[in-house]
CSV table of C-alpha atoms and ligand atoms in Angstrom, one decimal:
chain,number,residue,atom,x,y,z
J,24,UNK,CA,89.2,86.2,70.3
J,25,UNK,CA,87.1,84.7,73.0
J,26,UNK,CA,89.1,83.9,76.4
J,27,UNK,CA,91.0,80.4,75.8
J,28,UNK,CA,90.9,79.6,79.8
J,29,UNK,CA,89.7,81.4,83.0
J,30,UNK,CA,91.2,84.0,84.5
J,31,UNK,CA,94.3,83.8,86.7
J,32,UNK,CA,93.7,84.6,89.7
J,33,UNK,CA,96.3,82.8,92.6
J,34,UNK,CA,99.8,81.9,92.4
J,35,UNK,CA,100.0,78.7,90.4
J,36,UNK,CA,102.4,75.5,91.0
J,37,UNK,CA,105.6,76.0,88.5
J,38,UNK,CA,107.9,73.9,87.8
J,39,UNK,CA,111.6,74.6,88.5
J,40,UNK,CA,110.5,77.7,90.5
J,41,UNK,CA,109.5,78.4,94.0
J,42,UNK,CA,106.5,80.8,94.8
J,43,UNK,CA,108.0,84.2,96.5
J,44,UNK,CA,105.6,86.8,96.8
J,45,UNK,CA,102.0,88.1,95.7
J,46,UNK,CA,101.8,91.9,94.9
J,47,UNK,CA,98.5,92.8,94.1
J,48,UNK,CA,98.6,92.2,90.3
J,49,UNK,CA,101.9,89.9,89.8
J,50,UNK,CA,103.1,87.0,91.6
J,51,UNK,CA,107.0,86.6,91.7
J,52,UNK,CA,109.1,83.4,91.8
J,53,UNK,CA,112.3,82.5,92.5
J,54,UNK,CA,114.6,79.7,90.8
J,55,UNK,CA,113.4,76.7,93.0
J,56,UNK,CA,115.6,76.0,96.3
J,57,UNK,CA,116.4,79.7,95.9
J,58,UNK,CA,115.1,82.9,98.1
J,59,UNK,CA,114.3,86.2,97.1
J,60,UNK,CA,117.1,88.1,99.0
J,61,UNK,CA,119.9,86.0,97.6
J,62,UNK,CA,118.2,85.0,93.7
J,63,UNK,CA,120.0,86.3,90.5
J,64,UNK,CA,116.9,85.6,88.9
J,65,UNK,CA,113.1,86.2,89.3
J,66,UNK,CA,110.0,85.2,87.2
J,67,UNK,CA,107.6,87.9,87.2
J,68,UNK,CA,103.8,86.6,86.3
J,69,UNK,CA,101.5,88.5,85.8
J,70,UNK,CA,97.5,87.3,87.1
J,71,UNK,CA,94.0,88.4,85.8
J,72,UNK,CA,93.4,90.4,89.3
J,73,UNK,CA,91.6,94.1,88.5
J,74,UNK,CA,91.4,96.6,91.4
J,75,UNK,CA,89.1,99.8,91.5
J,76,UNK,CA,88.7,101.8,94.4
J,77,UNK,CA,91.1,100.2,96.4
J,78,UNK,CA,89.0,96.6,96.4
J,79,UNK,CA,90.1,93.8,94.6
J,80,UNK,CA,87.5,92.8,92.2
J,81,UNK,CA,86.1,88.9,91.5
J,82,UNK,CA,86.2,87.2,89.2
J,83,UNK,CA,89.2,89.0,87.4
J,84,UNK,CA,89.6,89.7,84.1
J,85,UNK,CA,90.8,86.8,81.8
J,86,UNK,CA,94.1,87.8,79.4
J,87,UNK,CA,94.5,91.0,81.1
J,88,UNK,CA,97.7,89.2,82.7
J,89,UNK,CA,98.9,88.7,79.3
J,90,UNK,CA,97.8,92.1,78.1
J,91,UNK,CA,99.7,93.9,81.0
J,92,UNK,CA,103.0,91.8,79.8
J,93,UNK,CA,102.8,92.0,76.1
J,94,UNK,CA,102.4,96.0,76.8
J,95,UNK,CA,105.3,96.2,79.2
J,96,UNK,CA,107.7,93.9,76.3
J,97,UNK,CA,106.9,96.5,73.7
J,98,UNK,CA,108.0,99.1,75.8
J,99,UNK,CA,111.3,97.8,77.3
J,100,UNK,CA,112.3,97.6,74.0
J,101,UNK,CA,111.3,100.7,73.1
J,102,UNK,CA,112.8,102.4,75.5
J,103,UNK,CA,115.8,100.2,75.4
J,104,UNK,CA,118.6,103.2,74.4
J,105,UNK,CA,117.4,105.4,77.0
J,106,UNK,CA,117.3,103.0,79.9
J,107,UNK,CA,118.3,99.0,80.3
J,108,UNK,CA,115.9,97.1,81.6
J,109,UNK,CA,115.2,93.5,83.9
J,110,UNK,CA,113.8,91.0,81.2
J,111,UNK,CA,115.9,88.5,80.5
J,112,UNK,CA,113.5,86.3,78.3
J,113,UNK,CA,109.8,86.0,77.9
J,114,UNK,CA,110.3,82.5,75.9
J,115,UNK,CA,112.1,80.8,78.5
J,116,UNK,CA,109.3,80.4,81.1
J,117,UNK,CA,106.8,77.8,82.0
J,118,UNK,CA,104.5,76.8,79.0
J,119,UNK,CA,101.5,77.3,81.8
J,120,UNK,CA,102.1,81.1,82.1
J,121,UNK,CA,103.9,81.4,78.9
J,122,UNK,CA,102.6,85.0,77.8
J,123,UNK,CA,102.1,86.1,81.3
J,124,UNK,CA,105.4,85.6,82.2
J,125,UNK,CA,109.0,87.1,82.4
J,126,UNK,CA,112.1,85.9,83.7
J,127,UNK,CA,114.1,89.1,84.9
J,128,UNK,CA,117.3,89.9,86.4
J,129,UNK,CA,116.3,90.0,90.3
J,130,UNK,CA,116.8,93.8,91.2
J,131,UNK,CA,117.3,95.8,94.7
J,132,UNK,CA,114.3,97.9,94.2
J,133,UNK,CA,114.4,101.3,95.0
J,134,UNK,CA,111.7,102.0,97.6
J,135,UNK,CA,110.3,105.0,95.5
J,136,UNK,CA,107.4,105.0,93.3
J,137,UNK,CA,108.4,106.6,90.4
J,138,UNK,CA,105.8,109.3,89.1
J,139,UNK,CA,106.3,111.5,86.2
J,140,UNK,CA,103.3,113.7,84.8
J,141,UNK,CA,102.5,115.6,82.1
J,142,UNK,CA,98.6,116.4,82.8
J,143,UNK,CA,97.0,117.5,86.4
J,144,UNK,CA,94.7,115.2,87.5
J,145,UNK,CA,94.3,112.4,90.4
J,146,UNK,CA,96.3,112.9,93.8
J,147,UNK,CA,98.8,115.8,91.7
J,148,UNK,CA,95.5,118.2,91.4
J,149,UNK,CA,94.9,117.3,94.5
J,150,UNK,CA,98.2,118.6,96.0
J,151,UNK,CA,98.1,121.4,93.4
J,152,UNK,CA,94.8,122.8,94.9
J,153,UNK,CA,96.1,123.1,98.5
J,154,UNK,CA,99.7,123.4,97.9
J,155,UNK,CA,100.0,125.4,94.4
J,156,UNK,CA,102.9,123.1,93.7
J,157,UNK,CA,103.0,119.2,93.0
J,158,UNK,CA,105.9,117.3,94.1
J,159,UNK,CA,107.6,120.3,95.5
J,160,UNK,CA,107.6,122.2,91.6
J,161,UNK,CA,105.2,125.4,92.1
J,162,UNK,CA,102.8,125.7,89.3
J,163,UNK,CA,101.3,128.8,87.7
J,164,UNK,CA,97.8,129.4,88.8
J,165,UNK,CA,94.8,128.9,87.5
J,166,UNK,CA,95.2,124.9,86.4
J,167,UNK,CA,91.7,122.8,86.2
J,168,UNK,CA,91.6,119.0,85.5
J,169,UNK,CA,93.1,117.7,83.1
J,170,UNK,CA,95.7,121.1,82.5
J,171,UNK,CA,98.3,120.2,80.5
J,172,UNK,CA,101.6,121.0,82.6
J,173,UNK,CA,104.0,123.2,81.3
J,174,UNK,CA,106.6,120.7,81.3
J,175,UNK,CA,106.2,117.2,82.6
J,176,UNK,CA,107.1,116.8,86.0
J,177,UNK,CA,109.0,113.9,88.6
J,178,UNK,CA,106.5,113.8,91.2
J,179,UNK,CA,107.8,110.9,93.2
J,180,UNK,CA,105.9,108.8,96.6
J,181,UNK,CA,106.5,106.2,98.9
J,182,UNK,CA,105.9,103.1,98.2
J,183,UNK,CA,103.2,101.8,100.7
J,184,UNK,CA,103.0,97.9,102.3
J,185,UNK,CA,100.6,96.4,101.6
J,186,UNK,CA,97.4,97.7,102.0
J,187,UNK,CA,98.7,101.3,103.0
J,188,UNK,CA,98.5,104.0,100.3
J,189,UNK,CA,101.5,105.2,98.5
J,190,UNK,CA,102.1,109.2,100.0
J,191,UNK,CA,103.2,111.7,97.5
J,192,UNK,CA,106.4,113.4,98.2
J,193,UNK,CA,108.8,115.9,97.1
J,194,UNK,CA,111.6,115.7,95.1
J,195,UNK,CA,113.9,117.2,97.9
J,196,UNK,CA,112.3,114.9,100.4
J,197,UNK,CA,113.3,111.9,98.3
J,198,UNK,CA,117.1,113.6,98.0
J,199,UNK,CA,117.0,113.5,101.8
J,200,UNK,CA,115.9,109.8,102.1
J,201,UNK,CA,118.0,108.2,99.2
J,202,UNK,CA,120.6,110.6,98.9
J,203,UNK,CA,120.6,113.1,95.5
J,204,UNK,CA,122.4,111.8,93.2
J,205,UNK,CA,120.3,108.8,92.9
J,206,UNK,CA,117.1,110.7,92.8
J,207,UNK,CA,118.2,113.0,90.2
J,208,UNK,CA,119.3,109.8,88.2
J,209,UNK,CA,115.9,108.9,88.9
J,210,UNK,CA,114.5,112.5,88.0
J,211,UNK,CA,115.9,112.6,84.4
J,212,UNK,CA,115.8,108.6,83.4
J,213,UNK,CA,111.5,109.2,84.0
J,214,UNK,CA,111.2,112.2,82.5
J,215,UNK,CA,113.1,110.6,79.5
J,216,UNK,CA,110.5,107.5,79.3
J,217,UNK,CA,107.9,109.9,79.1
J,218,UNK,CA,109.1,112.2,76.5
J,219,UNK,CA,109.8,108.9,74.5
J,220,UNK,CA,106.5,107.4,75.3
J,221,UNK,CA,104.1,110.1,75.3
J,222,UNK,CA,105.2,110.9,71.5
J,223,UNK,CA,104.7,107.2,70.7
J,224,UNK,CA,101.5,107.4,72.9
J,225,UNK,CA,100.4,110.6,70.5
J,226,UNK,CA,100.9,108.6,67.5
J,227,UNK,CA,98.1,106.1,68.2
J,228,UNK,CA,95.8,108.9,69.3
J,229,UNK,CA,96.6,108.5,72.6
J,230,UNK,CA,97.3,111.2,75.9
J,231,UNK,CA,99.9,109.6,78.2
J,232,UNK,CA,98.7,112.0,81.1
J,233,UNK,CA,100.7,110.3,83.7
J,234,UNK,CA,102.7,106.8,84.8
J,235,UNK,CA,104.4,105.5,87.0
J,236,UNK,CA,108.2,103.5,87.0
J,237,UNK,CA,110.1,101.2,89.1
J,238,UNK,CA,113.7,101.1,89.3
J,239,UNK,CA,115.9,98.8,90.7
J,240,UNK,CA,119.5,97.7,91.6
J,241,UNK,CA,121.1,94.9,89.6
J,242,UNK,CA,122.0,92.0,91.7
J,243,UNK,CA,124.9,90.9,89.4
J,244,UNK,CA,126.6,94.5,88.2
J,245,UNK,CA,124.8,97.2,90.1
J,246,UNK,CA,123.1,98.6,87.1
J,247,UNK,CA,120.1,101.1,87.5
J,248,UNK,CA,117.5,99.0,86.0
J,249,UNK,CA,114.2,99.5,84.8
J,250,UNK,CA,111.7,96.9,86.8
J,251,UNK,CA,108.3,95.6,87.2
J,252,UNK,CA,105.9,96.9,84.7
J,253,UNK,CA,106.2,99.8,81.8
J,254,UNK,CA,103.3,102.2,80.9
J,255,UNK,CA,100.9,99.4,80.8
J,256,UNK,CA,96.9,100.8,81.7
J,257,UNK,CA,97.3,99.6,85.5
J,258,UNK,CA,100.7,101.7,85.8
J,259,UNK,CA,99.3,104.7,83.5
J,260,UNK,CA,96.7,107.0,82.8
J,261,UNK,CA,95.8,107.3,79.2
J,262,UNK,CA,93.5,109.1,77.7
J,263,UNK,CA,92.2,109.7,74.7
J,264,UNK,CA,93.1,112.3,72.0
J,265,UNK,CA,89.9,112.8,70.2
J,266,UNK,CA,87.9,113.0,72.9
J,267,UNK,CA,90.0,115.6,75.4
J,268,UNK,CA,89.0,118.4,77.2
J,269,UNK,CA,90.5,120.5,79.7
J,270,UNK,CA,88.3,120.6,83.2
J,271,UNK,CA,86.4,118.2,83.3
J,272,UNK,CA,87.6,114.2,84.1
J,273,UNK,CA,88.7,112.0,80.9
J,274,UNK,CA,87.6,108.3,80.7
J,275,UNK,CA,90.2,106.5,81.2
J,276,UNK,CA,90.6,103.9,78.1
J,277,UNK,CA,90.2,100.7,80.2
J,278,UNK,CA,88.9,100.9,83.8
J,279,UNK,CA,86.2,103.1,83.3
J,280,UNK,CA,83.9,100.9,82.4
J,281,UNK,CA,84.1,98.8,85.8
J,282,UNK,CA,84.4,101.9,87.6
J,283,UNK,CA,81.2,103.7,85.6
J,284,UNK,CA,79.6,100.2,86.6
J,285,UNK,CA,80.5,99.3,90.0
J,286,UNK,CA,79.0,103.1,91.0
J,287,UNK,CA,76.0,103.0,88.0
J,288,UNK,CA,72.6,102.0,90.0
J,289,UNK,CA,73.0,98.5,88.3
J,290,UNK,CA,75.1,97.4,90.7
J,291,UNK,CA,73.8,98.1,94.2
J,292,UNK,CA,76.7,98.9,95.6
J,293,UNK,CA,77.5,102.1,97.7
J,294,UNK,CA,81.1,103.0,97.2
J,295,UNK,CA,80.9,105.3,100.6
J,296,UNK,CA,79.3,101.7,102.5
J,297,UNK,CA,82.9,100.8,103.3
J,298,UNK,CA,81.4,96.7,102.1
J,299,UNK,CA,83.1,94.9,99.3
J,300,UNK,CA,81.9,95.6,95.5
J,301,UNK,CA,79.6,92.8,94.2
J,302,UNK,CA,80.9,90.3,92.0
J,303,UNK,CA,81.2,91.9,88.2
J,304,UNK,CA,78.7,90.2,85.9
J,305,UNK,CA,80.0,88.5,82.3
J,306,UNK,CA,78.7,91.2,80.2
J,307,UNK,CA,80.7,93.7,82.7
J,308,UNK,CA,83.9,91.2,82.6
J,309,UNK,CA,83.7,90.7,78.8
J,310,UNK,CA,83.7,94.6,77.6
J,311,UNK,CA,86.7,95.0,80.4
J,312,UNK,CA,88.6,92.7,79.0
J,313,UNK,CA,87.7,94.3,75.3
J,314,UNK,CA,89.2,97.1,76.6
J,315,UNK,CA,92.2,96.1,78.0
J,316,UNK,CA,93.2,94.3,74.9
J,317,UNK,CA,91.9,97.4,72.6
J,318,UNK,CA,94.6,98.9,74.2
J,319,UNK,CA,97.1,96.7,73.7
J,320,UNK,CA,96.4,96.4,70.1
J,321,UNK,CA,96.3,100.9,69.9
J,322,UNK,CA,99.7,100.7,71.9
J,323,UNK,CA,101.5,98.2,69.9
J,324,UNK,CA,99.9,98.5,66.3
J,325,UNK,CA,99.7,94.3,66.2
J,326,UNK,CA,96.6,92.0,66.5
J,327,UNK,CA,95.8,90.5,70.3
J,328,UNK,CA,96.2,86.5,70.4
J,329,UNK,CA,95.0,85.1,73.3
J,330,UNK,CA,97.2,82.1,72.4
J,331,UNK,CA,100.1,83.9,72.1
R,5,LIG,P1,101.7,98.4,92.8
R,5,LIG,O1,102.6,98.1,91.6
R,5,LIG,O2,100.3,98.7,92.3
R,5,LIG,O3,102.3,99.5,93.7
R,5,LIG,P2,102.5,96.0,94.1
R,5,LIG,O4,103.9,96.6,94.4
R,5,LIG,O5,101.9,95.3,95.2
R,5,LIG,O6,101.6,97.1,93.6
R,5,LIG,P3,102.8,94.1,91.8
R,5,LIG,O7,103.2,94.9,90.7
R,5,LIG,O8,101.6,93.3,91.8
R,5,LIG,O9,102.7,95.1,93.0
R,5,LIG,O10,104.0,93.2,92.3
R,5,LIG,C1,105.2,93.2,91.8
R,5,LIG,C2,106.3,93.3,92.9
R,5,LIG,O11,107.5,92.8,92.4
R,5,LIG,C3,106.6,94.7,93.3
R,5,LIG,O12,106.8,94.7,94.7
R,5,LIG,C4,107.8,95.1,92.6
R,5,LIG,O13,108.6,96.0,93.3
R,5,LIG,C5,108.6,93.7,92.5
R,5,LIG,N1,109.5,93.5,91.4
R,5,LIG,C6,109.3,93.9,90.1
R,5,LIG,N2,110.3,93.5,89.3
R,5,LIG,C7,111.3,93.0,90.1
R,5,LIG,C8,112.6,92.5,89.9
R,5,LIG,N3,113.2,92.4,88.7
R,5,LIG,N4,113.3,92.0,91.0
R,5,LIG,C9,112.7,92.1,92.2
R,5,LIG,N5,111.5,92.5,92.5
R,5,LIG,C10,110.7,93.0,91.5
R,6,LIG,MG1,103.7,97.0,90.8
């Protein structure tokens, strides 16, 4: 299961599609001649880019595009009766990105990142340390890393331009921006994705501790739709099950073996320096990439093929 190509990095040439944007994972497209305000249709693609603390690493991390999509397809479909979502096709796409690749139903988004938790950890344990409440729900004291929370929570944020940081806000704060019944749509729909997928997530041995969705309006019908990616490793923290334990941090199943790197001695590089983290060595690339697609195969119970 060795790589079959390099890793996609930029924004490739497609036919009978028009480049649109760059996010910092996917690239999205428009039906050539088309532009994004005024599409029906989008192609999502999703590159080999990998991120940890906030720099974009080189040289990426080849499949992981594919990894992140085959994820997200198993789980639009699994979550299918609780929410519809914007894939139209995965087929139908350029035979260059074919795997990579989904051509969705152009949505509105909603300009609200979509957090729901179930564990305290990350910028929630943050907030819960100086606030005693995370996204405006109080919590009972005494909560470490890593606390299971007694009920999982919608802890919603901004979502940041580029290169800003998403801010963490509360519920009622989002009812004032976008009005309340939205967000309570909004509220229940991600709680409902992570009941479904945390007790799928528990199945494989795996702790779905937190995630986060994007929701959208349909262009043709004005349907709240499910967008972007789904409880794929970049969106999610997952943990796992054998190995948990309250207080102290939990590996996370694919990143933490770039991040253990990137601050290990064997880099050289000083995360408080402010420079750009040195280029990841093959050995460093190659166990990533096991990772990601270890994941893949625990999520979805089939076999990773790098063809496919
Ligand atoms: P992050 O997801 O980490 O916050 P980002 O928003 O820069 O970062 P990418 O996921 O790389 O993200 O880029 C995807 C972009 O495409 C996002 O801005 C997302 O809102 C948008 N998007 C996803 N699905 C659709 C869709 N069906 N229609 C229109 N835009 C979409
Ligand atoms: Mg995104």
């Amino acid at each position: 299961r060795e790589p079959r190509s390099a890793p996609l990095i930029t924004a490739p040439a497609l036919p009978g599609w028009d480049h649109a944007v760059s996010g910092k994972v996917r690239e999205l497209y428009v039906p050539a001649g088309e532009d994004l305000a005024g599409a029906r249709e989008v192609l999502v693609v999703a590159t080999d880019r990998i991120s940890a603390y906030d720099f974009s690493l080189a040289p990426g991390i080849p499949d992981k595009g594919r990894v992140l999509t085959g994820i997200s397809l198993f789980w639009f479909e699994q979550l299918a009766d609780i929410v519809p979502n914007h894939v139209i096709s995965a087929d139908d796409v350029p035979e260059q990105v074919r795997g990579r690749a989904l051509r969705c139903r152009a949505l509105d988004m909603i300009p609200l990142e979509c957090v729901v938790r179930g564990y305290l950890t990350g910028s929630g344990r943050a907030d819960y340390e100086r606030d005693g409440a995370v996204g405006g729900h109080t919590l009972p004291a005494g909560l470490v890393e890593a606390s299971r929370l007694p009920r999982p929570l919608f802890t919603p944020s901004t979502k940041a331009e580029q290169g800003e940081h998403d801010e963490n806000i509360t519920v009622d704060q989002a009812r004032e921006r976008l009005g309340g019944d939205l967000v309570d749509r909004l509220d229940e729909l991600t709680r409902a994705v992570y009941v479904r997928a945390q007790q799928i997530a528990a199945e494989r041995g795996i702790l779905l501790a937190d995630t986060k969705l994007e929701f959208g309006f349909s262009r043709a019908d004005g349907t709240l739709t499910l967008g972007d990616e789904v409880l794929t490793p970049d969106s999610s923290r997952f943990w796992s099950a054998d190995a948990y334990r309250e207080g102290v941090a939990q590996p996370s199943l694919d990143k933490q073996f770039v991040r253990d790197w990137l601050t290990s001695d064997a880099s050289g590089w000083d995360r408080t320096s402010g420079q750009e983290p040195p280029e990841l060595p093959p050995d460093v690339v190659a166990q990533t990439r096991d990772r990601y697609i270890e994941a893949f195969e625990r999520l979805t119970g089939r076999e990773f093929d790098p063809e496919g």
